Short mmCIF file of C-alpha atoms and ligand atoms in Angstrom, two decimals:
data_model
loop_
_atom_site.label_atom_id
_atom_site.label_comp_id
_atom_site.label_asym_id
_atom_site.label_seq_id
_atom_site.Cartn_x
_atom_site.Cartn_y
_atom_site.Cartn_z
CA MET Z 252 0.00 0.00 0.00
CA GLY Z 253 1.07 3.51 -0.60
CA VAL Z 254 0.44 4.61 2.97
CA GLU Z 255 3.74 4.57 4.89
CA ASN Z 256 2.53 5.86 8.23
CA VAL Z 257 2.25 2.87 10.60
CA PHE Z 258 -0.38 4.59 12.71
CA ILE Z 259 -2.68 5.10 9.74
CA THR Z 260 -2.27 1.58 8.34
CA GLU Z 261 -2.88 0.05 11.77
CA LYS Z 262 -6.09 1.98 12.24
CA LEU Z 263 -7.14 1.36 8.68
CA ASP Z 264 -6.43 -2.37 9.09
CA LYS Z 265 -8.61 -2.44 12.19
CA LEU Z 266 -11.47 -0.84 10.34
CA ILE Z 267 -11.12 -3.03 7.27
CA SER Z 268 -10.78 -6.19 9.34
CA TRP Z 269 -13.90 -5.27 11.28
CA GLY Z 270 -15.75 -5.04 8.01
CA ARG Z 271 -14.26 -8.20 6.64
CA ARG Z 272 -14.86 -10.36 9.65
CA TRP Z 273 -18.58 -9.65 9.52
CA SER Z 274 -18.86 -10.33 5.82
CA PHE Z 275 -17.01 -13.52 5.03
CA TRP Z 276 -18.00 -15.00 1.73
CA PRO Z 277 -17.43 -18.73 1.74
CA LEU Z 278 -16.85 -20.79 -1.35
CA THR Z 279 -19.51 -23.36 -2.24
CA CYS Z 280 -17.41 -26.49 -2.17
CA GLY Z 281 -18.58 -29.62 -0.36
CA LEU Z 282 -16.41 -32.70 -0.68
CA ALA Z 283 -18.25 -35.29 1.44
CA CYS Z 284 -20.74 -35.78 4.27
CA CYS Z 285 -19.49 -32.76 6.23
CA ALA Z 286 -20.97 -30.59 3.48
CA ILE Z 287 -24.44 -31.54 4.72
CA GLU Z 288 -23.65 -29.94 8.07
CA MET Z 289 -22.25 -26.93 6.28
CA MET Z 290 -25.52 -26.56 4.41
CA ALA Z 291 -27.46 -26.95 7.67
CA ALA Z 292 -25.34 -24.21 9.22
CA SER Z 293 -26.29 -21.81 6.47
CA ALA Z 294 -29.99 -22.71 6.56
CA ALA Z 295 -32.69 -21.13 8.69
CA ARG Z 296 -32.30 -23.07 11.94
CA PHE Z 297 -28.65 -22.18 12.56
CA ASP Z 298 -28.60 -19.14 10.35
CA PHE Z 299 -25.16 -18.18 9.19
CA ALA Z 300 -26.52 -14.82 8.17
CA ARG Z 301 -26.03 -13.66 11.75
CA PHE Z 302 -22.31 -13.71 10.98
CA GLY Z 303 -22.80 -11.96 7.68
CA SER Z 304 -21.72 -15.10 5.85
CA GLU Z 305 -24.82 -16.35 4.17
CA VAL Z 306 -23.54 -15.60 0.68
CA PHE Z 307 -22.02 -18.85 -0.53
CA ARG Z 308 -20.22 -17.95 -3.72
CA PRO Z 309 -20.14 -20.38 -6.62
CA SER Z 310 -17.01 -18.81 -8.04
CA PRO Z 311 -13.69 -18.85 -6.19
CA ARG Z 312 -12.99 -15.35 -7.51
CA HIS Z 313 -15.75 -13.93 -5.32
CA ALA Z 314 -14.95 -15.89 -2.18
CA ASP Z 315 -12.58 -15.24 0.68
CA VAL Z 316 -13.13 -18.25 2.95
CA PHE Z 317 -12.60 -21.81 1.78
CA ILE Z 318 -14.41 -24.36 3.95
CA ILE Z 319 -12.90 -27.75 3.18
CA ALA Z 320 -16.00 -29.71 4.12
CA GLY Z 321 -15.19 -33.40 3.81
CA THR Z 322 -12.77 -36.03 2.67
CA LEU Z 323 -10.11 -34.80 0.29
CA THR Z 324 -9.12 -37.55 -2.12
CA LYS Z 325 -5.89 -37.52 -4.05
CA LYS Z 326 -7.81 -37.18 -7.27
CA MET Z 327 -9.52 -34.03 -5.95
CA ALA Z 328 -6.43 -32.51 -4.32
CA PRO Z 329 -5.05 -30.73 -7.41
CA VAL Z 330 -8.52 -29.30 -8.07
CA VAL Z 331 -8.81 -27.92 -4.54
CA ARG Z 332 -5.36 -26.43 -4.86
CA LYS Z 333 -6.40 -24.78 -8.10
CA LEU Z 334 -9.57 -23.37 -6.51
CA TYR Z 335 -7.49 -22.01 -3.65
CA ASP Z 336 -5.08 -20.38 -6.09
CA GLN Z 337 -7.98 -18.77 -7.93
CA MET Z 338 -9.29 -17.05 -4.79
CA PRO Z 339 -8.13 -13.44 -4.47
CA HIS Z 340 -6.27 -12.25 -1.39
CA PRO Z 341 -7.10 -11.99 1.46
CA LYS Z 342 -8.27 -15.59 1.88
CA TRP Z 343 -8.68 -18.02 4.75
CA VAL Z 344 -9.17 -21.75 5.00
CA VAL Z 345 -11.28 -23.71 7.51
CA ALA Z 346 -10.59 -27.45 7.63
CA MET Z 347 -13.93 -28.91 8.63
CA GLY Z 348 -14.12 -32.39 10.11
CA SER Z 349 -11.59 -35.07 10.99
CA CYS Z 350 -11.20 -36.03 7.36
CA ALA Z 351 -10.04 -32.61 6.32
CA GLU Z 352 -7.80 -32.31 9.37
CA THR Z 353 -5.96 -35.63 9.28
CA GLY Z 354 -7.65 -37.99 6.87
CA GLY Z 355 -9.88 -39.20 9.70
CA VAL Z 356 -11.00 -42.81 9.48
CA PHE Z 357 -9.84 -43.01 5.89
CA ASP Z 358 -6.23 -43.96 6.42
CA THR Z 359 -6.08 -45.33 2.90
CA TYR Z 360 -4.33 -45.13 -0.43
CA SER Z 361 -6.77 -42.67 -1.97
CA VAL Z 362 -7.26 -40.03 0.74
CA VAL Z 363 -5.00 -37.08 1.45
CA GLN Z 364 -3.97 -37.30 5.11
CA GLY Z 365 -4.79 -33.75 6.08
CA VAL Z 366 -5.55 -30.88 3.72
CA ASP Z 367 -2.62 -28.90 5.13
CA ILE Z 368 -0.49 -30.94 2.75
CA VAL Z 369 -2.24 -29.24 -0.13
CA ILE Z 370 -3.18 -25.76 1.12
CA PRO Z 371 -2.42 -23.72 4.27
CA VAL Z 372 -5.16 -23.94 6.93
CA ASP Z 373 -6.23 -21.24 9.42
CA VAL Z 374 -8.81 -23.00 11.59
CA TYR Z 375 -8.93 -26.73 12.28
CA MET Z 376 -12.25 -28.08 13.37
CA PRO Z 377 -12.53 -31.61 14.78
CA GLY Z 378 -15.62 -33.81 14.72
CA CYS Z 379 -17.24 -36.37 12.48
CA ALA Z 380 -19.34 -34.69 11.40
CA PRO Z 381 -18.97 -31.43 13.34
CA THR Z 382 -22.30 -29.88 14.27
CA PRO Z 383 -23.37 -26.62 12.67
CA GLU Z 384 -22.66 -24.98 16.04
CA ALA Z 385 -19.08 -26.21 15.76
CA LEU Z 386 -18.79 -24.57 12.36
CA GLN Z 387 -20.07 -21.36 13.88
CA TYR Z 388 -17.53 -21.70 16.69
CA ALA Z 389 -14.83 -22.07 14.05
CA TRP Z 390 -16.23 -18.94 12.46
CA ILE Z 391 -15.88 -17.05 15.74
CA LYS Z 392 -12.30 -18.31 15.99
CA LEU Z 393 -11.62 -17.00 12.51
CA GLN Z 394 -13.10 -13.66 13.48
CA ASP Z 395 -10.83 -13.67 16.52
CA LYS Z 396 -7.89 -14.23 14.25
CA LEU Z 397 -8.83 -11.23 12.16
CA ARG Z 398 -9.36 -9.12 15.24
CA LYS Z 399 -5.90 -9.95 16.55
CA GLU Z 400 -3.85 -10.17 13.37
CA GLY Z 401 -5.69 -7.84 11.04
CA SER Z 402 -6.36 -8.75 7.44
CA LEU Z 403 -4.16 -6.56 5.29
CA LYS Z 404 -1.30 -9.06 5.40
CA ALA Z 405 -3.43 -12.17 4.91
CA MET T 110 -40.35 -69.38 -13.35
CA LYS T 111 -38.90 -71.64 -10.66
CA ASN T 112 -35.17 -71.70 -10.09
CA ASP T 113 -34.67 -75.30 -11.19
CA GLU T 114 -36.64 -74.65 -14.34
CA ILE T 115 -34.33 -71.78 -15.21
CA VAL T 116 -31.29 -73.98 -14.64
CA GLY T 117 -32.86 -76.76 -16.72
CA LEU T 118 -33.54 -74.34 -19.56
CA LEU T 119 -29.98 -73.02 -19.48
CA LYS T 120 -28.47 -76.50 -19.35
CA GLY T 121 -30.62 -77.61 -22.22
CA GLU T 122 -29.50 -74.67 -24.31
CA PHE T 123 -25.80 -74.51 -23.44
CA GLY T 124 -24.94 -77.92 -21.96
CA GLU T 125 -21.36 -78.03 -20.74
CA ALA T 126 -20.93 -74.27 -20.58
CA VAL T 127 -23.19 -74.15 -17.54
CA LYS T 128 -20.75 -75.45 -14.98
CA ALA T 129 -22.59 -75.42 -11.67
CA SER T 130 -25.56 -73.94 -9.95
CA ALA T 131 -26.32 -73.30 -6.31
CA GLU T 132 -29.24 -71.98 -4.34
CA LEU T 133 -29.02 -70.11 -1.07
CA SER T 134 -32.26 -69.01 0.60
CA GLY T 135 -34.00 -68.75 -2.75
CA ASP T 136 -31.19 -66.95 -4.57
CA LEU T 137 -30.03 -68.77 -7.64
CA THR T 138 -26.36 -68.62 -8.62
CA VAL T 139 -25.14 -70.14 -11.86
CA LYS T 140 -21.51 -70.56 -12.77
CA VAL T 141 -20.80 -70.44 -16.47
CA ASP T 142 -17.85 -70.72 -18.80
CA LEU T 143 -16.21 -67.46 -19.79
CA SER T 144 -16.14 -68.27 -23.52
CA LYS T 145 -19.92 -68.68 -23.61
CA LEU T 146 -20.69 -65.88 -21.12
CA HIS T 147 -21.86 -63.31 -23.63
CA GLU T 148 -24.11 -65.76 -25.46
CA ILE T 149 -25.68 -66.88 -22.21
CA LEU T 150 -26.35 -63.30 -21.14
CA GLN T 151 -27.85 -62.57 -24.53
CA PHE T 152 -30.07 -65.64 -24.17
CA LEU T 153 -31.17 -64.63 -20.68
CA ARG T 154 -32.15 -61.23 -21.97
CA SER T 155 -33.98 -62.32 -25.12
CA CYS T 156 -35.62 -65.66 -24.28
CA PRO T 157 -39.31 -64.81 -23.86
CA SER T 158 -39.85 -67.08 -20.85
CA LEU T 159 -36.83 -65.65 -18.98
CA GLU T 160 -36.56 -62.05 -20.14
CA PHE T 161 -34.10 -60.64 -17.61
CA ASP T 162 -34.62 -57.01 -18.49
CA TYR T 163 -33.02 -55.36 -15.49
CA LEU T 164 -29.43 -55.55 -14.25
CA PRO T 165 -29.27 -54.25 -10.66
CA PHE T 166 -25.49 -54.50 -10.48
CA MET T 167 -22.44 -56.16 -11.84
CA THR T 168 -19.19 -56.62 -10.00
CA ALA T 169 -16.10 -58.79 -9.61
CA ILE T 170 -14.55 -60.75 -6.74
CA ASP T 171 -10.89 -61.40 -6.06
CA TYR T 172 -10.46 -64.91 -4.66
CA SER T 173 -6.69 -64.85 -4.26
CA VAL T 174 -6.81 -64.93 -0.44
CA TYR T 175 -10.09 -66.80 -0.10
CA PRO T 176 -9.99 -68.73 3.19
CA LYS T 177 -10.93 -72.21 1.83
CA PRO T 178 -12.70 -73.51 4.98
CA LYS T 179 -13.00 -77.14 3.87
CA THR T 180 -9.32 -77.50 3.05
CA LYS T 181 -8.51 -76.13 6.46
CA GLU T 182 -10.92 -78.53 8.15
CA ALA T 183 -9.35 -81.50 6.39
CA GLU T 184 -5.92 -80.39 7.54
CA ALA T 185 -7.15 -80.06 11.11
CA LYS T 186 -8.58 -83.60 10.97
CA LEU T 187 -5.26 -85.02 9.80
CA LYS T 188 -3.51 -83.23 12.64
CA GLU T 189 -5.90 -84.81 15.12
CA VAL T 190 -5.02 -88.25 13.72
CA LYS T 191 -1.36 -87.54 14.29
CA THR T 192 -1.78 -86.57 17.94
CA LYS T 193 -3.83 -89.68 18.53
CA GLU T 194 -1.18 -91.90 17.00
CA GLU T 195 1.38 -90.36 19.32
CA LYS T 196 -0.86 -91.05 22.26
CA ILE T 197 -1.08 -94.72 21.24
CA LYS T 198 2.69 -94.93 21.15
CA GLU T 199 2.91 -93.49 24.64
CA ASP T 200 0.32 -95.92 25.92
CA GLU T 201 2.12 -98.87 24.40
CA GLU T 202 5.32 -97.86 26.11
CA LYS T 203 3.46 -97.66 29.40
CA LEU T 204 1.94 -101.04 28.70
CA THR T 205 5.32 -102.78 28.83
CA GLU T 206 5.88 -101.56 32.37
CA ALA T 207 2.33 -101.63 33.69
CA LYS T 208 0.76 -104.09 36.12
CA GLU T 209 -2.09 -106.36 35.14
CA GLU T 210 -5.04 -104.17 36.17
CA GLU T 211 -3.70 -101.10 34.50
CA ALA T 212 -2.79 -103.07 31.44
CA GLU T 213 -6.40 -103.99 30.89
CA SER T 214 -7.60 -100.40 30.86
CA LEU T 215 -4.69 -99.26 28.71
CA LYS T 216 -5.44 -101.90 26.13
CA GLU T 217 -9.03 -100.75 26.02
CA GLU T 218 -7.95 -97.18 25.53
CA ILE T 219 -5.63 -98.10 22.68
CA GLN T 220 -8.42 -100.01 20.99
CA LYS T 221 -10.72 -97.01 21.29
CA LEU T 222 -8.12 -94.62 19.89
CA LYS T 223 -7.47 -96.90 16.93
CA GLU T 224 -11.14 -96.92 16.08
CA GLU T 225 -11.27 -93.15 16.33
CA ILE T 226 -8.29 -92.82 14.04
CA VAL T 227 -9.93 -94.92 11.35
CA LYS T 228 -13.04 -92.78 11.54
CA ALA T 229 -11.13 -89.49 11.45
CA LYS T 230 -9.12 -90.65 8.45
CA GLU T 231 -12.29 -91.47 6.55
CA GLU T 232 -13.73 -88.05 7.34
CA ALA T 233 -10.54 -86.34 6.27
CA GLU T 234 -10.65 -88.16 2.93
CA LYS T 235 -14.21 -87.05 2.39
CA LEU T 236 -13.39 -83.45 3.25
CA LYS T 237 -10.47 -83.50 0.85
CA GLU T 238 -12.78 -84.63 -1.92
CA GLU T 239 -15.15 -81.78 -1.12
CA ALA T 240 -12.31 -79.30 -0.79
CA LYS T 241 -11.47 -79.86 -4.46
CA GLU T 242 -14.40 -77.57 -5.28
CA GLU T 243 -12.60 -74.74 -3.56
CA GLU T 244 -9.57 -75.00 -5.79
CA ARG T 245 -9.65 -72.38 -8.54
CA GLU T 246 -7.67 -71.93 -11.69
CA LYS T 247 -8.30 -68.24 -12.09
CA GLN T 248 -8.11 -65.33 -9.71
CA PHE T 249 -11.37 -63.44 -10.29
CA ASP T 250 -15.08 -63.96 -10.72
CA VAL T 251 -17.21 -61.52 -12.65
CA VAL T 252 -20.72 -61.42 -11.24
CA TYR T 253 -23.91 -60.34 -12.99
CA GLN T 254 -27.01 -59.94 -10.87
CA LEU T 255 -30.08 -60.07 -13.10
CA ARG T 256 -33.73 -59.54 -12.47
CA SER T 257 -36.80 -59.90 -14.60
CA ILE T 258 -39.41 -57.32 -13.77
CA LYS T 259 -41.96 -58.99 -16.00
CA HIS T 260 -41.64 -62.53 -14.63
CA SER T 261 -40.37 -61.54 -11.19
CA HIS T 262 -37.40 -63.88 -10.90
CA ASP T 263 -33.72 -63.34 -10.23
CA ILE T 264 -30.48 -65.00 -11.20
CA ARG T 265 -26.82 -64.43 -10.49
CA ILE T 266 -24.32 -65.35 -13.19
CA LYS T 267 -20.68 -65.92 -12.31
CA ALA T 268 -17.74 -66.61 -14.56
CA GLU T 269 -14.12 -67.25 -13.66
CA VAL T 270 -11.73 -64.72 -15.15
CA GLY T 271 -7.96 -64.63 -15.07
CA GLU T 272 -5.74 -61.59 -15.17
CA GLU T 273 -5.02 -61.92 -18.90
CA ASP T 274 -8.55 -62.81 -19.97
CA ILE T 275 -10.63 -60.31 -21.86
CA VAL T 276 -14.34 -60.36 -21.12
CA GLU T 277 -16.84 -59.41 -23.77
CA SER T 278 -18.71 -56.30 -22.70
CA ALA T 279 -22.42 -56.61 -21.95
CA THR T 280 -23.15 -52.99 -22.82
CA ASP T 281 -25.00 -54.11 -25.96
CA ILE T 282 -27.42 -56.09 -23.78
CA TRP T 283 -27.84 -53.86 -20.73
CA SER T 284 -26.37 -50.42 -21.25
CA SER T 285 -26.23 -49.91 -17.48
CA THR T 286 -23.20 -52.22 -17.34
CA GLY T 287 -21.13 -49.43 -18.89
CA CYS T 288 -20.21 -47.78 -15.60
CA ASP T 289 -19.90 -51.10 -13.76
CA GLU T 290 -17.43 -52.39 -16.31
CA CYS T 291 -15.42 -49.19 -16.04
CA GLU T 292 -15.29 -49.66 -12.29
CA ILE T 293 -14.23 -53.30 -12.57
CA TYR T 294 -11.57 -52.29 -15.05
CA ASP T 295 -10.41 -49.56 -12.67
CA MET T 296 -10.44 -51.49 -9.41
CA PHE T 297 -9.62 -55.06 -10.53
CA GLY T 298 -7.82 -54.59 -13.82
CA ILE T 299 -10.12 -56.90 -15.78
CA LYS T 300 -10.36 -55.80 -19.39
CA PHE T 301 -13.51 -55.69 -21.51
CA LYS T 302 -13.74 -55.67 -25.27
CA ASN T 303 -16.38 -53.86 -27.35
CA HIS T 304 -16.93 -51.40 -24.52
CA PRO T 305 -17.70 -47.91 -25.91
CA ASP T 306 -15.54 -45.99 -23.42
CA LEU T 307 -13.42 -48.11 -21.13
CA ARG T 308 -11.36 -46.01 -18.73
CA ARG T 309 -10.72 -45.45 -15.06
CA ILE T 310 -13.78 -44.08 -13.36
CA LEU T 311 -12.82 -43.72 -9.68
CA MET T 312 -9.06 -43.44 -9.50
CA PRO T 313 -7.10 -40.79 -11.45
CA GLU T 314 -6.46 -41.83 -15.03
CA ASP T 315 -2.70 -42.31 -14.65
CA TRP T 316 -2.91 -44.18 -11.34
CA VAL T 317 -0.75 -47.29 -11.06
CA GLY T 318 -2.33 -50.48 -9.73
CA HIS T 319 -5.80 -51.78 -9.04
CA PRO T 320 -6.93 -51.06 -5.48
CA TYR T 321 -9.59 -53.77 -5.01
CA ARG T 322 -7.13 -56.56 -5.61
CA LYS T 323 -6.29 -58.35 -2.41
CA ASP T 324 -2.57 -57.82 -2.81
CA TYR T 325 -2.96 -54.03 -3.02
CA PRO T 326 -1.76 -52.44 0.25
CA LEU T 327 -4.59 -50.57 1.99
CA LYS T 328 -2.42 -47.63 3.01
CA GLY T 329 -0.91 -47.16 -0.39
CA LYS T 330 2.26 -48.10 -2.19
CA GLU T 331 5.64 -46.43 -2.11
CA GLY T 332 5.21 -44.58 -5.39
CA ASP T 333 1.77 -43.16 -4.61
CA ASP T 334 3.13 -39.93 -3.14
CA GLU T 335 4.49 -38.99 -6.52
CA TYR T 336 0.97 -38.43 -7.78
CA LEU T 337 0.52 -35.39 -5.54
CA ASP T 338 4.14 -34.29 -5.72
CA THR T 339 3.95 -33.79 -9.46
CA ARG T 340 0.64 -31.93 -9.32
CA LEU T 341 1.12 -29.47 -6.46
CA PRO T 342 3.23 -26.33 -6.70
CA GLU T 343 6.69 -26.70 -5.29
CA GLY T 344 7.31 -25.85 -1.66
CA GLN T 345 3.76 -26.66 -0.62
CA LEU T 346 4.45 -30.02 1.00
CA LYS T 347 4.36 -29.93 4.77
CA LYS T 348 4.73 -33.60 5.50
CA PRO T 349 7.30 -35.92 3.99
CA GLU T 350 4.63 -38.46 3.12
CA HIS T 351 1.05 -38.03 2.04
CA THR T 352 0.05 -41.38 3.42
CA ARG T 353 0.46 -42.40 7.03
CA MET T 354 2.64 -45.44 6.47
CA PRO T 355 2.64 -47.86 9.42
S1 SF4 E 750 -15.24 -36.00 9.07
FE1 SF4 E 750 -16.89 -37.50 9.12
S2 SF4 E 750 -18.68 -36.38 8.37
FE2 SF4 E 750 -16.87 -35.21 7.77
S3 SF4 E 750 -16.35 -35.88 5.73
FE3 SF4 E 750 -15.16 -37.13 7.14
S4 SF4 E 750 -16.41 -38.94 7.48
FE4 SF4 E 750 -17.76 -37.39 6.58
#
C-alpha cells in the first residue's frame, strides 16, 4: 500500500478487518458428508446470516473463505489447490471435520492425510461430522484471528 | 419361473458351458464358462420365458486370499489323527511296564483310539474330496445380478476370469453395465472388449495399480506420493509423506 505511516495503516487495518470479519463470503465447495452440516449451518435453523456469511459464492474469484467440508481424495487434491489459487487475497481456510484435518477414518491409499499438505489452513475443526454450532464456533475463531492479526497481510 | 426350471432351460440350451448352480435361501447362482458368457447373457435377456430385463449390479470378486474352509478342516482332521497316534505310542510304552489291572484299561484305551483314528481318516478323505471344489484356476469372478421385472425372478451369473482374460462387454445387452465395467476395469484390472468408453472411473487416469485386488496395500504403495508431488506447486508439502505409512 502507498500509505507509509504505521499509525494510519494500523487503524485502517482495524477498520477493514472489522468489516471483513462480519462479511465472510465462503466458497460453495462440499467434498463429502461434512458438506451436509455446512448446508445446515447456512440454513434457517442455525442461520449463518447472523455472521454476515450467508452468501455462498459459486465462483472462487468472489470468495474469501474456503471451507474444506469433507474427505479430500488424491484425485480431488489438485482441483482444490487450483480453486485455492484462484481465490483473491485476502483468503482463509477452515478445515472442517476429521477427514479434512488428518484424513480421519480413511487412512487409505486414496485419501490425502490432512488438507494442510495441499493448502495452508487457518482453523482446524474436529468432529465427524462437526455440528453446525461447531462450524459457527470455528467462524468465531476465525473472526478472533482477524481481530488480533488484522487482514491486510493475509 | 422356478429356479430349477431356469437352470434346466440353461443347461438344455448350453450344456457343458453351464458349470454349476447353487441356491441359497431362494437366490439362484449359476456358474458359467467365460467363452460362452456373452451368449448366455444374450439368451437370458432375449428368451421370452426368462426375459431378464433389469441388471441391478455387476461386480467382480478377487479370490486370491479366499480362506478355503474345507481345506482347512481337512488339515485339522489329519492333525488330530497324528496326535492320537502319538498317544497310542505313549500308551504302548506304558503297557510294557504296567501291572495287570492297569494293562487292561490301557489296552481298552488303545483299541478305542485306533477306532477313532480310522473314523477321522475317513472323514478327512471325504473333506479332501469336497475341498477340491474350492480349488480355482483363475483369480477373479465376474458377477452379474439379473432380475426380470416382467416374470419376477432373479439369477446371479458368475464366470471365472484370469488376469489376462478379456471379457466381452455386456453394454450391448444392458447399457447400465457401462459404468460397472469401467469400475471393474479400474479397481480389478479386468479388461472388456467392445466397450464404448473403457477407462478409469474412480481413480485418477494415470494411477498405477488396481486397489480392489487383495494384494494391493490398503495404506498405499511407495510410489503413490508422486501423484501429488507432481501436481502441487513446489514448496507446498508440509509432511514428507502423504500417506500415514505404518
Ligand atoms: S469428518 Fe466424518 S462427516 Fe466429515 S467428511 Fe469425514 S467422514 Fe464425513
